[in-house]
Amino acid sequence: MATPPPAVKVYGPALSTAVSRVLACLNEKDIPFQLIPLNMSKGEHKNPHFLKIHPFGQVPAFQDDHISLFESRAICRYVCEKHGGEKGNKQLYGTNPLAKASIDQWLEAEGQSFNPPSSTLVFQLAFAPRMKIKQDEGAIRQNKEKLKKVLDVYDKRLAETRYLAGDEFTLADLSHLPNIHYLVSSSDHEDTAALFTSERENVSRWWTEISTRQSWKNVIDLYPKP
Amino acid sequence: MMATIKVHGSPYSTATMRVTATLCEKQLEFELLYINVRNGDHKKEPFLSHNPFGQVPAFEDGDLKLFESRAITQYINHEYADKGTKLTISESKKMAIMWMWSEVESLHFDQAASKLVWELGIKPLFGAPLDPKIVEENEAKLDSILSVYEKRLSESKYLGGECFTLVDLHHLPSLHYLMKSQIKKLFESRPYVSAWVADITARPAWAKVIAMIPN
């Protein structure tokens, strides 16, 4: 007997950092999903039909039962809350209010402090070349300096705890996977990769552990081959 | 009895006000320990041991120490669920929609609004000259975000859903500064947004937060 398709739908290209964030979370929670690709170079994310699900015309958008959501971190929180104790990694969003508070704290730090400089660098170093857009050397320099300051804070924290929010892998760590993946694997920029792989001992240990999780490897497998 | 809740911050800092507004809505006693950001005290010890990112506010409740205003407000609302105003929606799908708009405030609205607050609200307090290019750029960004808000608020009484929640509250500190500046026209020209601003800024708990700002 054929199995019905999964109820969970994620709209967007797998290689988008925000889409990857959601896919990694679904994998950690062992939740099957349908990935519905959107051709952004053809502007499919700005057509009126998609704007009904995502008024900002960005990816990802998410549908589950009868709910539509956007904003990758809100989607991840919803997925964890909905399937908290039963499926997959039960510690992903904490099992008590104190654990959750710490995870929220580092998830906010990721969104507010880590994401702005790192996503600018991801665009400049990984996507601009593919899109044949000239790189902005000033922006690269400036954002690398900002990112280094954030990573100094992270290195100190990770000397005290195994992962950002405590001693378990959580949403706070997961949220970093997509941007760091691009920064570490962009060719011609070994010095940027070194920020995560050699320059800071605790950050390097943490990156090695979180990037080798099977749930993340399954996400990268969906990226188009070069 | 000594308050177990302590906020290390500045009464006119938007992020600190986000936390004090939540504490006032929940009718909780707390101590506000003043950090002189103009002197750069938030970038030095002992404050750095409370927030390694060197930003206000930092928060303590007994042994729990937290930073990041939106993580703090979520914790307060959850831990003291039975006190004061209910600032969240319990039903899981409605809660998810609320969180979604919470991210919109944090990652879309605040990215533009915080730069405008800095240029037009805070810099004048310090006598520093403003950067017209930053104002122009972020005014344009905020304008397009508020078009999305106008549509949302034509369908929903509050941004997060049918009742006032943390999502609306998180906007209050930036609105305090923006509505006193040239930016207010972006809000006043949109009927649903304008009504929403008038409603949430009239809350008695918010008046208490403004009263804490020294002249």
Short mmCIF file of C-alpha atoms in Angstrom, two decimals:
data_model
loop_
_atom_site.label_atom_id
_atom_site.label_comp_id
_atom_site.label_asym_id
_atom_site.label_seq_id
_atom_site.Cartn_x
_atom_site.Cartn_y
_atom_site.Cartn_z
CA MET A 1 0.00 0.00 0.00
CA ALA A 2 1.45 3.43 -0.93
CA THR A 3 2.23 5.76 1.98
CA PRO A 4 0.65 9.22 1.79
CA PRO A 5 3.04 12.13 1.18
CA PRO A 6 4.31 13.88 4.33
CA ALA A 7 1.98 16.55 5.81
CA VAL A 8 4.87 18.96 6.36
CA LYS A 9 5.79 21.14 3.36
CA VAL A 10 8.79 23.45 3.20
CA TYR A 11 8.95 25.92 0.31
CA GLY A 12 12.30 27.10 -1.01
CA PRO A 13 15.62 25.93 -2.39
CA ALA A 14 17.55 23.60 -0.03
CA LEU A 15 20.69 25.68 -0.48
CA SER A 16 19.10 28.77 1.12
CA THR A 17 20.56 29.21 4.62
CA ALA A 18 17.17 29.89 6.20
CA VAL A 19 15.58 26.90 4.45
CA SER A 20 18.48 24.69 5.62
CA ARG A 21 17.90 25.82 9.20
CA VAL A 22 14.35 24.44 9.08
CA LEU A 23 15.36 21.21 7.31
CA ALA A 24 18.07 20.55 9.92
CA CYS A 25 15.48 20.98 12.68
CA LEU A 26 12.99 18.64 10.97
CA ASN A 27 15.77 16.05 10.59
CA GLU A 28 16.74 16.34 14.28
CA LYS A 29 13.10 15.72 15.20
CA ASP A 30 12.77 12.81 12.69
CA ILE A 31 9.90 14.54 10.93
CA PRO A 32 9.44 13.70 7.26
CA PHE A 33 8.76 16.60 4.92
CA GLN A 34 8.19 17.53 1.29
CA LEU A 35 10.61 20.13 -0.02
CA ILE A 36 8.86 22.23 -2.63
CA PRO A 37 11.49 24.05 -4.65
CA LEU A 38 11.14 27.70 -5.63
CA ASN A 39 13.13 29.14 -8.48
CA MET A 40 14.26 32.42 -7.00
CA SER A 41 16.23 33.47 -10.06
CA LYS A 42 12.88 33.37 -11.89
CA GLY A 43 11.28 35.45 -9.10
CA GLU A 44 8.91 32.69 -7.99
CA HIS A 45 9.22 33.92 -4.39
CA LYS A 46 7.64 37.25 -5.36
CA ASN A 47 4.59 35.94 -7.19
CA PRO A 48 1.18 36.82 -5.63
CA HIS A 49 0.40 33.18 -4.80
CA PHE A 50 3.55 32.79 -2.71
CA LEU A 51 3.18 36.24 -1.13
CA LYS A 52 -0.06 34.98 0.45
CA ILE A 53 2.01 32.48 2.46
CA HIS A 54 5.01 34.77 2.99
CA PRO A 55 4.18 38.51 2.82
CA PHE A 56 7.89 39.43 2.78
CA GLY A 57 8.52 37.23 -0.30
CA GLN A 58 11.38 35.30 1.30
CA VAL A 59 12.16 31.65 1.93
CA PRO A 60 11.37 29.41 3.68
CA ALA A 61 7.63 29.15 4.05
CA PHE A 62 6.21 26.17 5.98
CA GLN A 63 2.89 24.37 6.05
CA ASP A 64 1.75 21.75 8.54
CA ASP A 65 -1.86 20.50 8.99
CA HIS A 66 -3.68 23.78 8.48
CA ILE A 67 -1.02 26.25 9.59
CA SER A 68 1.25 28.36 7.37
CA LEU A 69 4.33 29.94 8.90
CA PHE A 70 7.38 31.95 7.85
CA GLU A 71 10.60 33.02 9.68
CA SER A 72 12.93 30.02 10.03
CA ARG A 73 13.57 30.37 13.78
CA ALA A 74 9.82 30.65 14.54
CA ILE A 75 9.23 27.53 12.40
CA CYS A 76 11.94 25.64 14.32
CA ARG A 77 10.43 26.64 17.67
CA TYR A 78 6.97 25.53 16.51
CA VAL A 79 8.30 22.17 15.28
CA CYS A 80 10.05 21.60 18.63
CA GLU A 81 7.04 22.67 20.69
CA LYS A 82 4.66 20.52 18.66
CA HIS A 83 6.81 17.39 18.81
CA GLY A 84 8.63 18.21 22.06
CA GLY A 85 8.67 15.06 24.13
CA GLU A 86 7.79 12.46 21.54
CA LYS A 87 9.94 12.59 18.46
CA GLY A 88 13.62 12.71 17.61
CA ASN A 89 16.00 14.84 19.71
CA LYS A 90 13.98 15.67 22.83
CA GLN A 91 16.55 18.14 24.19
CA LEU A 92 16.54 20.31 21.11
CA TYR A 93 14.46 23.09 22.71
CA GLY A 94 14.95 22.06 26.35
CA THR A 95 12.74 20.04 28.64
CA ASN A 96 12.26 22.67 31.38
CA PRO A 97 11.88 26.48 31.56
CA LEU A 98 15.46 27.16 32.68
CA ALA A 99 16.95 25.13 29.83
CA LYS A 100 14.60 26.84 27.38
CA ALA A 101 15.58 30.30 28.69
CA SER A 102 19.25 29.56 28.03
CA ILE A 103 18.49 28.24 24.54
CA ASP A 104 16.36 31.32 23.76
CA GLN A 105 19.17 33.56 24.97
CA TRP A 106 21.71 32.04 22.57
CA LEU A 107 19.16 31.79 19.74
CA GLU A 108 18.60 35.54 20.14
CA ALA A 109 22.38 36.12 20.22
CA GLU A 110 22.63 34.15 16.96
CA GLY A 111 19.86 36.18 15.31
CA GLN A 112 20.99 39.57 16.60
CA SER A 113 24.80 39.35 16.76
CA PHE A 114 26.04 36.40 14.71
CA ASN A 115 23.63 36.43 11.78
CA PRO A 116 24.06 40.01 10.45
CA PRO A 117 27.83 39.90 9.82
CA SER A 118 27.93 36.19 8.88
CA SER A 119 25.06 36.38 6.38
CA THR A 120 26.65 39.40 4.68
CA LEU A 121 29.85 37.37 4.36
CA VAL A 122 27.92 34.33 3.07
CA PHE A 123 26.41 36.48 0.36
CA GLN A 124 29.71 38.13 -0.56
CA LEU A 125 31.89 35.02 -0.48
CA ALA A 126 29.54 32.22 -1.58
CA PHE A 127 26.67 33.69 -3.56
CA ALA A 128 27.98 36.87 -5.24
CA PRO A 129 30.55 34.97 -7.30
CA ARG A 130 27.92 32.47 -8.52
CA MET A 131 25.58 35.32 -9.42
CA LYS A 132 28.44 37.14 -11.18
CA ILE A 133 28.06 40.12 -8.80
CA LYS A 134 31.19 42.07 -7.94
CA GLN A 135 32.34 41.47 -4.35
CA ASP A 136 32.45 44.45 -1.97
CA GLU A 137 35.89 44.23 -0.34
CA GLY A 138 35.01 46.91 2.22
CA ALA A 139 31.90 45.04 3.38
CA ILE A 140 33.89 41.78 3.58
CA ARG A 141 36.59 43.39 5.73
CA GLN A 142 34.15 45.19 8.00
CA ASN A 143 31.93 42.17 8.62
CA LYS A 144 34.86 39.85 9.19
CA GLU A 145 36.02 42.14 12.00
CA LYS A 146 32.50 42.16 13.51
CA LEU A 147 32.32 38.38 13.26
CA LYS A 148 35.70 37.94 14.98
CA LYS A 149 34.44 39.90 18.00
CA VAL A 150 31.36 37.67 18.23
CA LEU A 151 33.51 34.53 17.92
CA ASP A 152 35.75 35.75 20.75
CA VAL A 153 32.64 35.77 22.97
CA TYR A 154 31.64 32.32 21.69
CA ASP A 155 35.11 30.88 22.35
CA LYS A 156 34.99 32.02 25.97
CA ARG A 157 31.52 30.57 26.41
CA LEU A 158 32.45 27.27 24.76
CA ALA A 159 35.38 26.87 27.14
CA GLU A 160 32.76 26.60 29.94
CA THR A 161 30.07 24.52 28.21
CA ARG A 162 30.15 21.88 25.50
CA TYR A 163 27.49 23.64 23.41
CA LEU A 164 26.23 27.23 23.50
CA ALA A 165 23.21 26.85 25.76
CA GLY A 166 24.70 24.13 27.97
CA ASP A 167 26.03 20.62 27.65
CA GLU A 168 23.48 19.39 25.09
CA PHE A 169 23.15 20.19 21.38
CA THR A 170 20.15 22.50 20.97
CA LEU A 171 18.37 24.82 18.53
CA ALA A 172 20.86 27.53 19.52
CA ASP A 173 23.75 25.54 17.97
CA LEU A 174 21.66 24.25 15.05
CA SER A 175 20.73 27.78 14.02
CA HIS A 176 24.40 28.48 13.18
CA LEU A 177 24.94 25.50 10.87
CA PRO A 178 23.92 26.99 7.49
CA ASN A 179 25.95 30.23 7.58
CA ILE A 180 29.09 28.58 8.96
CA HIS A 181 28.82 25.78 6.38
CA TYR A 182 29.12 28.31 3.56
CA LEU A 183 31.89 30.29 5.23
CA VAL A 184 33.95 27.15 5.82
CA SER A 185 33.41 25.65 2.38
CA SER A 186 33.83 28.76 0.22
CA SER A 187 36.95 28.14 -1.80
CA ASP A 188 39.59 30.91 -2.08
CA HIS A 189 38.82 32.13 1.44
CA GLU A 190 40.80 29.88 3.75
CA ASP A 191 41.26 32.71 6.22
CA THR A 192 37.48 32.92 6.71
CA ALA A 193 37.24 29.15 7.10
CA ALA A 194 40.05 29.32 9.66
CA LEU A 195 37.82 31.45 11.93
CA PHE A 196 35.85 28.26 12.60
CA THR A 197 38.38 25.49 12.01
CA SER A 198 41.63 26.56 13.60
CA GLU A 199 41.89 30.05 15.08
CA ARG A 200 39.81 29.48 18.20
CA GLU A 201 40.18 26.15 19.98
CA ASN A 202 36.70 25.89 21.51
CA VAL A 203 34.85 27.25 18.48
CA SER A 204 36.73 24.71 16.31
CA ARG A 205 35.81 21.83 18.63
CA TRP A 206 32.16 22.96 18.63
CA TRP A 207 32.01 23.36 14.85
CA THR A 208 33.49 19.89 14.30
CA GLU A 209 30.89 18.32 16.60
CA ILE A 210 27.82 20.11 15.28
CA SER A 211 28.70 19.89 11.58
CA THR A 212 29.23 16.13 11.68
CA ARG A 213 25.75 15.37 13.01
CA GLN A 214 23.85 13.09 10.62
CA SER A 215 20.86 15.47 10.61
CA TRP A 216 23.08 18.20 9.10
CA LYS A 217 24.83 15.89 6.66
CA ASN A 218 21.39 14.91 5.32
CA VAL A 219 20.63 18.59 4.63
CA ILE A 220 23.84 19.19 2.67
CA ASP A 221 23.11 16.06 0.61
CA LEU A 222 20.14 17.99 -0.81
CA TYR A 223 22.34 20.84 -2.11
CA PRO A 224 22.87 20.83 -5.89
CA LYS A 225 26.19 19.30 -6.88
CA PRO A 226 28.70 21.86 -8.26
CA MET B 1 11.61 41.67 51.28
CA MET B 2 14.46 42.04 48.74
CA ALA B 3 13.37 41.66 45.14
CA THR B 4 14.77 38.47 43.61
CA ILE B 5 14.51 40.05 40.15
CA LYS B 6 17.28 42.42 39.12
CA VAL B 7 17.67 44.22 35.80
CA HIS B 8 21.08 45.68 34.98
CA GLY B 9 20.47 48.36 32.39
CA SER B 10 19.60 51.89 31.45
CA PRO B 11 16.04 53.24 31.80
CA TYR B 12 16.15 54.88 28.36
CA SER B 13 17.74 51.94 26.50
CA THR B 14 15.20 50.32 24.18
CA ALA B 15 16.24 46.77 25.05
CA THR B 16 16.13 47.50 28.79
CA MET B 17 12.68 49.06 28.40
CA ARG B 18 11.46 45.88 26.68
CA VAL B 19 12.25 43.99 29.90
CA THR B 20 10.95 46.60 32.36
CA ALA B 21 7.70 46.87 30.34
CA THR B 22 7.19 43.12 30.71
CA LEU B 23 7.90 43.25 34.46
CA CYS B 24 5.38 46.12 34.83
CA GLU B 25 2.72 44.27 32.81
CA LYS B 26 3.24 41.21 35.05
CA GLN B 27 3.10 43.48 38.17
CA LEU B 28 6.39 42.10 39.48
CA GLU B 29 8.75 43.80 41.93
CA PHE B 30 12.28 44.33 40.63
CA GLU B 31 15.45 46.36 41.18
CA LEU B 32 16.83 48.36 38.24
CA LEU B 33 20.60 48.56 38.67
CA TYR B 34 21.74 51.52 36.63
CA ILE B 35 24.48 50.94 34.04
CA ASN B 36 25.97 54.14 32.64
CA VAL B 37 26.12 53.37 28.94
CA ARG B 38 27.30 56.84 28.09
CA ASN B 39 30.45 56.10 30.13
CA GLY B 40 30.82 52.75 28.39
CA ASP B 41 30.25 50.81 31.64
CA HIS B 42 28.43 48.10 29.67
CA LYS B 43 31.66 47.28 27.81
CA LYS B 44 33.69 46.68 30.98
CA GLU B 45 33.68 44.43 34.03
CA PRO B 46 31.74 43.77 36.14
CA PHE B 47 28.96 44.12 33.53
CA LEU B 48 30.68 41.86 30.97
CA SER B 49 30.37 38.90 33.32
CA HIS B 50 26.56 39.42 33.08
CA ASN B 51 26.54 39.80 29.29
CA PRO B 52 29.68 38.89 27.35
CA PHE B 53 28.33 40.82 24.35
CA GLY B 54 28.59 44.05 26.36
CA GLN B 55 24.98 45.12 25.78
CA VAL B 56 22.22 46.13 28.18
CA PRO B 57 20.14 44.68 29.72
CA ALA B 58 21.30 41.76 31.82
CA PHE B 59 18.82 40.02 34.10
CA GLU B 60 18.85 37.98 37.29
CA ASP B 61 16.07 36.03 39.00
CA GLY B 62 17.55 34.27 42.01
CA ASP B 63 20.30 32.05 40.55
CA LEU B 64 19.18 32.42 36.93
CA LYS B 65 21.21 34.88 34.85
CA LEU B 66 20.13 35.87 31.34
CA PHE B 67 20.84 38.38 28.58
CA GLU B 68 19.05 39.17 25.25
CA SER B 69 15.87 41.15 25.98
CA ARG B 70 13.50 38.88 24.03
CA ALA B 71 14.77 35.73 25.77
CA ILE B 72 14.28 37.53 29.11
CA THR B 73 10.73 38.68 28.30
CA GLN B 74 9.81 35.15 27.21
CA TYR B 75 11.19 33.69 30.43
CA ILE B 76 9.34 36.24 32.61
CA ASN B 77 6.10 35.57 30.81
CA HIS B 78 6.48 31.81 31.13
CA GLU B 79 7.72 31.68 34.73
CA TYR B 80 5.15 34.16 36.05
CA ALA B 81 2.29 32.98 33.84
CA ASP B 82 -0.28 33.41 36.62
CA LYS B 83 0.64 37.04 37.40
CA GLY B 84 -0.50 40.28 35.79
CA THR B 85 -1.29 40.46 32.07
CA LYS B 86 -1.19 37.30 29.97
CA LEU B 87 1.34 38.14 27.29
CA THR B 88 1.16 35.03 25.17
CA ILE B 89 -1.40 32.80 23.46
CA SER B 90 -1.62 29.21 24.71
CA GLU B 91 -3.13 27.35 21.77
CA SER B 92 -0.23 25.87 19.82
CA LYS B 93 -1.09 27.01 16.29
CA LYS B 94 -1.94 30.54 17.44
CA MET B 95 1.25 30.58 19.49
CA ALA B 96 3.25 29.67 16.40
CA ILE B 97 1.70 32.56 14.46
CA MET B 98 2.58 34.83 17.38
CA TRP B 99 6.19 33.63 17.32
CA MET B 100 6.37 34.23 13.61
CA TRP B 101 5.44 37.90 14.08
CA SER B 102 7.86 38.05 17.00
CA GLU B 103 10.66 37.13 14.57
CA VAL B 104 9.36 39.79 12.16
CA GLU B 105 9.72 42.43 14.89
CA SER B 106 13.16 41.18 15.86
CA LEU B 107 14.70 40.62 12.42
CA HIS B 108 12.81 43.01 10.12
CA PHE B 109 11.25 45.89 12.07
CA ASP B 110 13.94 46.29 14.68
CA GLN B 111 16.84 46.10 12.21
CA ALA B 112 15.60 49.29 10.57
CA ALA B 113 13.96 50.88 13.63
CA SER B 114 16.98 50.51 15.94
CA LYS B 115 19.20 52.40 13.50
CA LEU B 116 16.63 55.19 13.25
CA VAL B 117 16.24 55.30 17.05
CA TRP B 118 20.02 55.64 17.37
CA GLU B 119 20.28 58.43 14.79
CA LEU B 120 17.16 60.40 15.66
CA GLY B 121 16.52 59.54 19.32
CA ILE B 122 19.77 58.76 21.11
CA LYS B 123 22.49 60.66 19.24
CA PRO B 124 20.74 64.02 19.92
CA LEU B 125 20.85 63.22 23.67
CA PHE B 126 24.63 62.92 23.40
CA GLY B 127 25.00 65.90 21.07
CA ALA B 128 26.35 63.67 18.26
CA PRO B 129 25.64 64.55 14.59
CA LEU B 130 23.27 62.27 12.68
CA ASP B 131 24.06 60.42 9.43
CA PRO B 132 21.40 61.39 6.84
CA LYS B 133 22.30 58.44 4.59
CA ILE B 134 21.53 55.91 7.34
CA VAL B 135 18.26 57.70 8.11
CA GLU B 136 17.18 57.73 4.45
CA GLU B 137 18.05 54.06 3.89
CA ASN B 138 16.30 52.79 7.01
CA GLU B 139 13.28 55.03 6.60
CA ALA B 140 12.70 53.40 3.20
CA LYS B 141 13.11 49.90 4.71
CA LEU B 142 10.71 50.69 7.55
CA ASP B 143 8.19 52.09 5.09
CA SER B 144 7.94 48.79 3.20
CA ILE B 145 7.78 46.78 6.44
CA LEU B 146 4.91 48.96 7.67
CA SER B 147 2.96 48.21 4.48
CA VAL B 148 3.04 44.54 5.51
CA TYR B 149 1.99 45.55 9.06
CA GLU B 150 -0.96 47.59 7.71
CA LYS B 151 -2.30 44.54 5.89
CA ARG B 152 -1.74 42.27 8.90
CA LEU B 153 -3.46 44.71 11.28
CA SER B 154 -6.44 45.03 8.96
CA GLU B 155 -7.00 41.29 9.59
CA SER B 156 -5.86 40.94 13.20
CA LYS B 157 -6.48 43.23 16.16
CA TYR B 158 -2.90 42.95 17.39
CA LEU B 159 0.22 41.96 15.51
CA GLY B 160 0.59 38.53 17.14
CA GLY B 161 -3.12 37.69 17.21
CA GLU B 162 -6.39 38.79 18.75
CA CYS B 163 -4.94 39.98 22.06
CA PHE B 164 -2.00 42.11 23.22
CA THR B 165 1.11 39.96 23.55
CA LEU B 166 4.89 40.25 23.83
CA VAL B 167 4.99 40.77 20.06
CA ASP B 168 3.28 44.16 20.36
CA LEU B 169 5.14 45.00 23.59
CA HIS B 170 8.54 44.46 21.95
CA HIS B 171 7.80 47.41 19.63
CA LEU B 172 7.00 49.91 22.39
CA PRO B 173 10.54 51.16 23.17
CA SER B 174 11.39 51.94 19.53
CA LEU B 175 7.95 53.51 19.01
CA HIS B 176 8.62 55.78 22.01
CA TYR B 177 11.48 57.40 20.10
CA LEU B 178 10.19 57.11 16.54
CA MET B 179 6.83 58.77 17.27
CA LYS B 180 8.72 61.85 18.48
CA SER B 181 10.68 62.11 15.22
CA GLN B 182 10.10 62.77 11.52
CA ILE B 183 9.48 59.00 11.17
CA LYS B 184 6.06 59.30 12.83
CA LYS B 185 4.50 60.12 9.44
CA LEU B 186 5.12 56.52 8.31
CA PHE B 187 2.87 55.34 11.15
CA GLU B 188 0.29 58.16 11.08
CA SER B 189 -0.38 57.72 7.36
CA ARG B 190 -1.56 54.13 7.87
CA PRO B 191 -4.95 53.87 9.62
CA TYR B 192 -4.62 50.35 11.08
CA VAL B 193 -0.99 50.83 12.14
CA SER B 194 -1.86 54.21 13.60
CA ALA B 195 -4.74 52.79 15.66
CA TRP B 196 -2.53 49.95 16.89
CA VAL B 197 0.24 52.35 17.98
CA ALA B 198 -2.29 54.54 19.82
CA ASP B 199 -3.73 51.48 21.59
CA ILE B 200 -0.50 49.87 22.77
CA THR B 201 1.23 53.10 23.80
CA ALA B 202 -1.75 54.00 26.02
CA ARG B 203 -1.29 50.97 28.30
CA PRO B 204 -0.84 51.94 31.99
CA ALA B 205 2.14 49.57 32.41
CA TRP B 206 3.91 51.41 29.58
CA ALA B 207 3.32 54.75 31.31
CA LYS B 208 5.24 53.34 34.31
CA VAL B 209 8.23 52.52 32.09
CA ILE B 210 8.32 56.04 30.61
CA ALA B 211 8.10 57.50 34.12
CA MET B 212 11.43 55.77 34.93
CA ILE B 213 13.29 57.78 32.26
CA PRO B 214 15.25 60.59 33.93
CA ASN B 215 14.82 64.09 32.42
#
